């Protein structure tokens, strides 16, 4: 079906729109989609979801657009396609309710054919409801955050997301492909339909393979055309060489079959395309994960769906930026925690080369929060899972399906064993080419009262030394090709003895443990990778990652990481999880630097710890990381201070103001292998760390005491953007001294002014504890930095960003919008 983007100029209103009276009484606000209706709302210490949502609050809102439906479409089918609407959405056409669904992440197609008036404007209204708080364990956003499409085509047409092509085998210089193309006949009569497929390298008109066949599609029915194609000298897709093809499907409605075929005088044609990559996947306990026959260990990171300062708004540019930065650190895989991702993220992974562990649900029949998906699972799981798998199954980046995360039914409660098999078999019926998995955790929940009484109930506690977990989850893993272990690395070898054919994946892993966990992954062939929680910071689960410091003799201080979980130690206005390799603005954090060292980087990374923490007992949350900073600006002259260096080398020497304070071997032991600590007294100036391998310098890093904040510096990531309403310009703002060095402790209140062909889509810093509104023109720098995100409209021209702050010269930059 032909696709028309509908994202321009919707009217957004608060509340539930149930009559045209509201349209007249409330002018609303004109917005372009994708749009998050929650991110600009006030945060509150009384927010019902508290830390889960980063103190944001849900509510009712609606979007309205008048859409002209041409008279020429009267014999066609017309519908709306959404990549995700948050949440409990309903669609009205001209005042009549047409559809209603609950899942905020799953794709949805809504047929409008019998409701629209052809040759006239039609009022389309989408109501959304995120008021059932708490409804999630993280920030959800609200509204049409992934945009909207209008589809139209002949009565005999390709079903949306109905093209499925997969690689059967690659051998002897050929790729042997199979395809399924789903065709719908929304009209009368048994139609004979010619279905044709062509395969071309992306961006090329050269046809690498083609095939066609004729099928019959009965009245008001769907039918599948099953086809094969052979590609000579195929270009294979993997994370290092993401070679893409584009598949084009066309459907010709040839005529009606009664007792014989009668050809129509006018042949109606429908077309659609999808990205595709030729690659094979296998996983077993002997060889591990093989992509195109080559062994791959998944260097993975979990990602939630929000995009920081933009809230939940999803655009291809923001997803591409994220994937590029993750690849620079060494990631080759992401897990879409814990829900269907955006189509934009999948496309970015296809194009840039990133493996995807594609996840469906965070809750099944048993809920985790009162307002979550458990209320709708029984009625909706099949349609939501089907839509999700059908959308993503032709994409080469998707290499593994997940039916859920930390599901309470994992021990059999709520008919969990049968449900687990049911979901796995459903996925396999839609796509039998990829392994099916599930992220299973320890029994900190998920047991009946009798068994739970003996378990540590703290989240992801894993101190059970029996085989209860193995015995109770074995039926749950029926139907799974790969078993996901959340935070249970200590069970890998033991469980391999119990289940020697089991393929294991570290589906979630504590970030600070990568140094001593990763060598085990490399050693064990049946363990195919790990996924850190998380790769990119996100809104909600506020303060999940933190490091706190107490006097050694403080008898009242907490001693266990479960004692500093968010619910008790992240008071308002904590906002972000603070547990990632990258902050919400895209700056790499020390945790990310450390991971890059573990994965083989030969760089040296040098950090300091605040003098006020010296001599104190450190307690990090399970998802936390030691509080180290790229800073040498302190007021504590003469005070003892610790320096921390991350290095893959054998030895590191540290010089303070030119004087060596020692040369030490880099630790290879727990808790932080590939690191070394030095003690000195704080003196302003310069610190240099030099890494040595076999006595020779490998790399070095330095910290310097900067001068006072003197200037604002704009560092744009691009100077031009497209006038398509979807492009973004990221502009980093740095507070620098007279020598141009970033002042790492500078907190400067900024004001942004954007004029011309862009709008200020997001403005803020990575501060995890803030009340600031990312949609406002004011923001305060955090550790010397802030970020402005400009979004284009639909008119070409130029755009100017100006930044001012008290005591600083205004800085500005002009960008082209074409």
PDB file of C-alpha atoms in Angstrom, residues 518-716:
ATOM      1  CA  UNK A 518      33.959 -11.011  30.339  1.00  0.00           C
ATOM      2  CA  UNK A 519      36.933 -13.437  30.380  1.00  0.00           C
ATOM      3  CA  UNK A 520      34.467 -16.161  31.384  1.00  0.00           C
ATOM      4  CA  UNK A 521      32.268 -15.327  28.388  1.00  0.00           C
ATOM      5  CA  UNK A 522      35.261 -15.586  26.094  1.00  0.00           C
ATOM      6  CA  UNK A 523      36.297 -18.876  27.671  1.00  0.00           C
ATOM      7  CA  UNK A 524      32.974 -20.735  27.562  1.00  0.00           C
ATOM      8  CA  UNK A 525      31.695 -21.598  24.045  1.00  0.00           C
ATOM      9  CA  UNK A 526      28.148 -22.191  25.282  1.00  0.00           C
ATOM     10  CA  UNK A 527      27.926 -18.626  26.649  1.00  0.00           C
ATOM     11  CA  UNK A 528      27.307 -16.381  23.649  1.00  0.00           C
ATOM     12  CA  UNK A 529      27.601 -12.925  25.216  1.00  0.00           C
ATOM     13  CA  UNK A 530      26.490 -10.462  27.855  1.00  0.00           C
ATOM     14  CA  UNK A 531      24.276  -7.361  27.997  1.00  0.00           C
ATOM     15  CA  UNK A 532      25.135  -4.676  30.512  1.00  0.00           C
ATOM     16  CA  UNK A 533      22.412  -2.811  32.358  1.00  0.00           C
ATOM     17  CA  UNK A 534      22.577  -0.295  30.743  1.00  0.00           C
ATOM     18  CA  UNK A 535      24.413   1.030  27.739  1.00  0.00           C
ATOM     19  CA  UNK A 536      22.657   4.423  27.705  1.00  0.00           C
ATOM     20  CA  UNK A 537      21.182   6.309  30.643  1.00  0.00           C
ATOM     21  CA  UNK A 538      17.423   6.725  30.729  1.00  0.00           C
ATOM     22  CA  UNK A 539      14.610   8.487  32.540  1.00  0.00           C
ATOM     23  CA  UNK A 540      13.035   6.649  35.449  1.00  0.00           C
ATOM     24  CA  UNK A 541      14.252   3.931  37.802  1.00  0.00           C
ATOM     25  CA  UNK A 542      15.828   7.036  39.253  1.00  0.00           C
ATOM     26  CA  UNK A 543      19.084   6.497  41.083  1.00  0.00           C
ATOM     27  CA  UNK A 544      19.299   2.796  40.282  1.00  0.00           C
ATOM     28  CA  UNK A 545      23.024   3.330  39.853  1.00  0.00           C
ATOM     29  CA  UNK A 546      24.771   5.216  42.617  1.00  0.00           C
ATOM     30  CA  UNK A 547      27.891   5.189  44.775  1.00  0.00           C
ATOM     31  CA  UNK A 548      27.707   6.457  48.355  1.00  0.00           C
ATOM     32  CA  UNK A 549      30.461   6.973  50.920  1.00  0.00           C
ATOM     33  CA  UNK A 550      30.304   6.595  54.680  1.00  0.00           C
ATOM     34  CA  UNK A 551      32.693   6.992  57.562  1.00  0.00           C
ATOM     35  CA  UNK A 552      34.274   3.682  58.428  1.00  0.00           C
ATOM     36  CA  UNK A 553      32.960   3.880  61.989  1.00  0.00           C
ATOM     37  CA  UNK A 554      29.385   4.820  61.007  1.00  0.00           C
ATOM     38  CA  UNK A 555      27.408   2.007  62.611  1.00  0.00           C
ATOM     39  CA  UNK A 556      24.138   3.210  61.065  1.00  0.00           C
ATOM     40  CA  UNK A 557      25.382   3.234  57.491  1.00  0.00           C
ATOM     41  CA  UNK A 558      23.971   0.684  55.056  1.00  0.00           C
ATOM     42  CA  UNK A 559      26.276  -2.211  54.272  1.00  0.00           C
ATOM     43  CA  UNK A 560      24.526  -4.027  51.426  1.00  0.00           C
ATOM     44  CA  UNK A 561      23.731  -2.748  47.932  1.00  0.00           C
ATOM     45  CA  UNK A 562      20.052  -3.677  48.296  1.00  0.00           C
ATOM     46  CA  UNK A 563      19.837  -1.086  51.053  1.00  0.00           C
ATOM     47  CA  UNK A 564      20.418   1.772  48.598  1.00  0.00           C
ATOM     48  CA  UNK A 565      17.788   0.851  46.019  1.00  0.00           C
ATOM     49  CA  UNK A 566      15.874   3.784  44.474  1.00  0.00           C
ATOM     50  CA  UNK A 567      12.649   3.391  46.454  1.00  0.00           C
ATOM     51  CA  UNK A 568      14.382   4.399  49.681  1.00  0.00           C
ATOM     52  CA  UNK A 569      17.387   6.435  48.628  1.00  0.00           C
ATOM     53  CA  UNK A 570      16.402   8.405  45.499  1.00  0.00           C
ATOM     54  CA  UNK A 571      14.243  11.243  46.807  1.00  0.00           C
ATOM     55  CA  UNK A 572      12.753  13.918  44.568  1.00  0.00           C
ATOM     56  CA  UNK A 573      14.072  15.263  42.214  1.00  0.00           C
ATOM     57  CA  UNK A 574      16.141  12.240  41.167  1.00  0.00           C
ATOM     58  CA  UNK A 575      15.360  11.687  37.475  1.00  0.00           C
ATOM     59  CA  UNK A 576      17.655   9.307  35.597  1.00  0.00           C
ATOM     60  CA  UNK A 577      18.800   5.770  36.365  1.00  0.00           C
ATOM     61  CA  UNK A 578      22.450   6.914  36.419  1.00  0.00           C
ATOM     62  CA  UNK A 579      23.696   3.423  35.592  1.00  0.00           C
ATOM     63  CA  UNK A 580      25.043   3.576  32.062  1.00  0.00           C
ATOM     64  CA  UNK A 581      28.082   3.796  29.814  1.00  0.00           C
ATOM     65  CA  UNK A 582      26.689   6.965  28.210  1.00  0.00           C
ATOM     66  CA  UNK A 583      24.718   9.738  29.860  1.00  0.00           C
ATOM     67  CA  UNK A 584      21.461  11.041  28.378  1.00  0.00           C
ATOM     68  CA  UNK A 585      23.317  13.664  26.319  1.00  0.00           C
ATOM     69  CA  UNK A 586      25.592  11.081  24.685  1.00  0.00           C
ATOM     70  CA  UNK A 587      28.771  11.731  26.665  1.00  0.00           C
ATOM     71  CA  UNK A 588      30.741   8.614  27.554  1.00  0.00           C
ATOM     72  CA  UNK A 589      30.984   8.001  31.296  1.00  0.00           C
ATOM     73  CA  UNK A 590      33.862   6.323  33.184  1.00  0.00           C
ATOM     74  CA  UNK A 591      31.902   3.085  33.125  1.00  0.00           C
ATOM     75  CA  UNK A 592      31.977   3.150  29.315  1.00  0.00           C
ATOM     76  CA  UNK A 593      35.689   3.916  29.276  1.00  0.00           C
ATOM     77  CA  UNK A 594      36.323   0.956  31.563  1.00  0.00           C
ATOM     78  CA  UNK A 595      34.263  -1.360  29.349  1.00  0.00           C
ATOM     79  CA  UNK A 596      36.229  -0.283  26.279  1.00  0.00           C
ATOM     80  CA  UNK A 597      39.446  -1.256  28.079  1.00  0.00           C
ATOM     81  CA  UNK A 598      38.059  -4.685  28.970  1.00  0.00           C
ATOM     82  CA  UNK A 599      37.093  -5.161  25.335  1.00  0.00           C
ATOM     83  CA  UNK A 600      40.615  -4.406  24.145  1.00  0.00           C
ATOM     84  CA  UNK A 601      41.177  -0.644  23.844  1.00  0.00           C
ATOM     85  CA  UNK A 602      44.807   0.365  24.444  1.00  0.00           C
ATOM     86  CA  UNK A 603      43.888   3.848  25.612  1.00  0.00           C
ATOM     87  CA  UNK A 604      44.586   5.101  29.115  1.00  0.00           C
ATOM     88  CA  UNK A 605      41.794   6.674  31.148  1.00  0.00           C
ATOM     89  CA  UNK A 606      42.607   8.779  34.220  1.00  0.00           C
ATOM     90  CA  UNK A 607      40.106   9.831  36.874  1.00  0.00           C
ATOM     91  CA  UNK A 608      40.112  11.297  40.355  1.00  0.00           C
ATOM     92  CA  UNK A 609      37.910  10.681  43.349  1.00  0.00           C
ATOM     93  CA  UNK A 610      36.679  13.656  45.337  1.00  0.00           C
ATOM     94  CA  UNK A 611      38.957  14.328  48.327  1.00  0.00           C
ATOM     95  CA  UNK A 612      35.923  14.249  50.611  1.00  0.00           C
ATOM     96  CA  UNK A 613      35.515  10.512  49.918  1.00  0.00           C
ATOM     97  CA  UNK A 614      39.084   9.659  50.923  1.00  0.00           C
ATOM     98  CA  UNK A 615      39.263   7.099  53.703  1.00  0.00           C
ATOM     99  CA  UNK A 616      35.533   6.440  53.614  1.00  0.00           C
ATOM    100  CA  UNK A 617      33.793   3.152  52.966  1.00  0.00           C
ATOM    101  CA  UNK A 618      32.411   2.922  49.441  1.00  0.00           C
ATOM    102  CA  UNK A 619      29.075   1.274  48.777  1.00  0.00           C
ATOM    103  CA  UNK A 620      27.885   1.069  45.198  1.00  0.00           C
ATOM    104  CA  UNK A 621      24.455  -0.141  44.220  1.00  0.00           C
ATOM    105  CA  UNK A 622      24.373  -3.304  42.146  1.00  0.00           C
ATOM    106  CA  UNK A 623      24.021  -1.118  39.061  1.00  0.00           C
ATOM    107  CA  UNK A 624      26.404   1.554  40.277  1.00  0.00           C
ATOM    108  CA  UNK A 625      30.018   2.384  39.517  1.00  0.00           C
ATOM    109  CA  UNK A 626      32.708   4.005  41.675  1.00  0.00           C
ATOM    110  CA  UNK A 627      32.358   7.792  41.791  1.00  0.00           C
ATOM    111  CA  UNK A 628      35.354   8.758  39.672  1.00  0.00           C
ATOM    112  CA  UNK A 629      35.553  12.010  37.736  1.00  0.00           C
ATOM    113  CA  UNK A 630      37.507  13.549  34.914  1.00  0.00           C
ATOM    114  CA  UNK A 631      38.357  16.469  37.159  1.00  0.00           C
ATOM    115  CA  UNK A 632      41.355  18.081  38.913  1.00  0.00           C
ATOM    116  CA  UNK A 633      39.524  21.152  40.213  1.00  0.00           C
ATOM    117  CA  UNK A 634      39.179  20.907  43.986  1.00  0.00           C
ATOM    118  CA  UNK A 635      39.363  23.339  46.873  1.00  0.00           C
ATOM    119  CA  UNK A 636      40.963  20.772  49.188  1.00  0.00           C
ATOM    120  CA  UNK A 637      44.624  21.744  48.687  1.00  0.00           C
ATOM    121  CA  UNK A 638      46.921  19.435  50.626  1.00  0.00           C
ATOM    122  CA  UNK A 639      44.176  16.870  51.292  1.00  0.00           C
ATOM    123  CA  UNK A 640      44.740  13.192  50.474  1.00  0.00           C
ATOM    124  CA  UNK A 641      43.134  12.081  47.223  1.00  0.00           C
ATOM    125  CA  UNK A 642      42.874   8.932  45.139  1.00  0.00           C
ATOM    126  CA  UNK A 643      43.545   8.629  41.417  1.00  0.00           C
ATOM    127  CA  UNK A 644      42.072   5.761  39.406  1.00  0.00           C
ATOM    128  CA  UNK A 645      43.488   4.623  36.071  1.00  0.00           C
ATOM    129  CA  UNK A 646      41.884   2.196  33.617  1.00  0.00           C
ATOM    130  CA  UNK A 647      44.411   0.487  31.378  1.00  0.00           C
ATOM    131  CA  UNK A 648      44.952  -2.800  29.515  1.00  0.00           C
ATOM    132  CA  UNK A 649      48.718  -2.443  29.869  1.00  0.00           C
ATOM    133  CA  UNK A 650      51.044  -4.138  32.366  1.00  0.00           C
ATOM    134  CA  UNK A 651      52.050  -1.038  34.317  1.00  0.00           C
ATOM    135  CA  UNK A 652      50.986   2.548  34.865  1.00  0.00           C
ATOM    136  CA  UNK A 653      53.058   5.458  36.132  1.00  0.00           C
ATOM    137  CA  UNK A 654      51.474   8.644  37.453  1.00  0.00           C
ATOM    138  CA  UNK A 655      53.130  12.051  37.544  1.00  0.00           C
ATOM    139  CA  UNK A 656      51.742  14.980  39.518  1.00  0.00           C
ATOM    140  CA  UNK A 657      53.111  18.316  38.358  1.00  0.00           C
ATOM    141  CA  UNK A 658      56.007  16.488  36.718  1.00  0.00           C
ATOM    142  CA  UNK A 659      56.926  14.371  39.736  1.00  0.00           C
ATOM    143  CA  UNK A 660      56.369  10.619  39.678  1.00  0.00           C
ATOM    144  CA  UNK A 661      54.247   9.318  42.550  1.00  0.00           C
ATOM    145  CA  UNK A 662      54.858   5.730  41.561  1.00  0.00           C
ATOM    146  CA  UNK A 663      54.731   3.055  38.920  1.00  0.00           C
ATOM    147  CA  UNK A 664      52.403   0.124  39.612  1.00  0.00           C
ATOM    148  CA  UNK A 665      51.271  -3.066  38.015  1.00  0.00           C
ATOM    149  CA  UNK A 666      47.739  -2.932  36.692  1.00  0.00           C
ATOM    150  CA  UNK A 667      45.419  -5.156  38.707  1.00  0.00           C
ATOM    151  CA  UNK A 668      44.050  -8.226  36.995  1.00  0.00           C
ATOM    152  CA  UNK A 669      41.919  -9.238  39.979  1.00  0.00           C
ATOM    153  CA  UNK A 670      38.487  -8.416  41.330  1.00  0.00           C
ATOM    154  CA  UNK A 671      36.744  -6.078  41.871  1.00  0.00           C
ATOM    155  CA  UNK A 672      38.101  -3.943  38.969  1.00  0.00           C
ATOM    156  CA  UNK A 673      40.657  -5.778  36.860  1.00  0.00           C
ATOM    157  CA  UNK A 674      42.395  -3.518  34.334  1.00  0.00           C
ATOM    158  CA  UNK A 675      42.576  -0.715  36.873  1.00  0.00           C
ATOM    159  CA  UNK A 676      45.083   0.686  39.322  1.00  0.00           C
ATOM    160  CA  UNK A 677      44.786   3.239  42.132  1.00  0.00           C
ATOM    161  CA  UNK A 678      47.266   5.809  43.367  1.00  0.00           C
ATOM    162  CA  UNK A 679      47.209   8.021  46.446  1.00  0.00           C
ATOM    163  CA  UNK A 680      48.640  11.510  46.635  1.00  0.00           C
ATOM    164  CA  UNK A 681      47.858  14.894  48.126  1.00  0.00           C
ATOM    165  CA  UNK A 682      45.841  17.288  46.063  1.00  0.00           C
ATOM    166  CA  UNK A 683      47.818  20.115  44.484  1.00  0.00           C
ATOM    167  CA  UNK A 684      46.479  22.150  41.565  1.00  0.00           C
ATOM    168  CA  UNK A 685      48.293  21.608  38.279  1.00  0.00           C
ATOM    169  CA  UNK A 686      48.577  18.591  35.996  1.00  0.00           C
ATOM    170  CA  UNK A 687      48.345  14.839  36.503  1.00  0.00           C
ATOM    171  CA  UNK A 688      49.612  12.474  33.820  1.00  0.00           C
ATOM    172  CA  UNK A 689      49.090   8.698  33.692  1.00  0.00           C
ATOM    173  CA  UNK A 690      51.318   6.670  31.359  1.00  0.00           C
ATOM    174  CA  UNK A 691      50.640   3.050  30.432  1.00  0.00           C
ATOM    175  CA  UNK A 692      53.536   0.690  29.708  1.00  0.00           C
ATOM    176  CA  UNK A 693      53.626  -2.679  27.983  1.00  0.00           C
ATOM    177  CA  UNK A 694      56.950  -4.531  27.897  1.00  0.00           C
ATOM    178  CA  UNK A 695      58.577  -1.392  29.244  1.00  0.00           C
ATOM    179  CA  UNK A 696      57.358   0.794  26.374  1.00  0.00           C
ATOM    180  CA  UNK A 697      54.757   3.532  26.530  1.00  0.00           C
ATOM    181  CA  UNK A 698      51.428   2.528  25.024  1.00  0.00           C
ATOM    182  CA  UNK A 699      49.284   5.576  25.726  1.00  0.00           C
ATOM    183  CA  UNK A 700      48.750   8.339  28.257  1.00  0.00           C
ATOM    184  CA  UNK A 701      46.037  10.518  29.720  1.00  0.00           C
ATOM    185  CA  UNK A 702      46.034  13.680  31.776  1.00  0.00           C
ATOM    186  CA  UNK A 703      43.961  15.832  34.080  1.00  0.00           C
ATOM    187  CA  UNK A 704      44.588  19.533  34.553  1.00  0.00           C
ATOM    188  CA  UNK A 705      43.355  22.183  36.913  1.00  0.00           C
ATOM    189  CA  UNK A 706      41.488  24.630  34.743  1.00  0.00           C
ATOM    190  CA  UNK A 707      41.043  28.316  35.152  1.00  0.00           C
ATOM    191  CA  UNK A 708      37.766  29.953  36.067  1.00  0.00           C
ATOM    192  CA  UNK A 709      34.845  29.693  33.632  1.00  0.00           C
ATOM    193  CA  UNK A 710      35.481  32.301  30.950  1.00  0.00           C
ATOM    194  CA  UNK A 711      33.585  31.413  27.785  1.00  0.00           C
ATOM    195  CA  UNK A 712      30.760  29.379  26.352  1.00  0.00           C
ATOM    196  CA  UNK A 713      31.677  27.141  23.440  1.00  0.00           C
ATOM    197  CA  UNK A 714      29.257  25.611  20.951  1.00  0.00           C
ATOM    198  CA  UNK A 715      30.285  22.270  19.452  1.00  0.00           C
ATOM    199  CA  UNK A 716      27.680  21.238  16.848  1.00  0.00           C
TER     200      UNK A 716
END
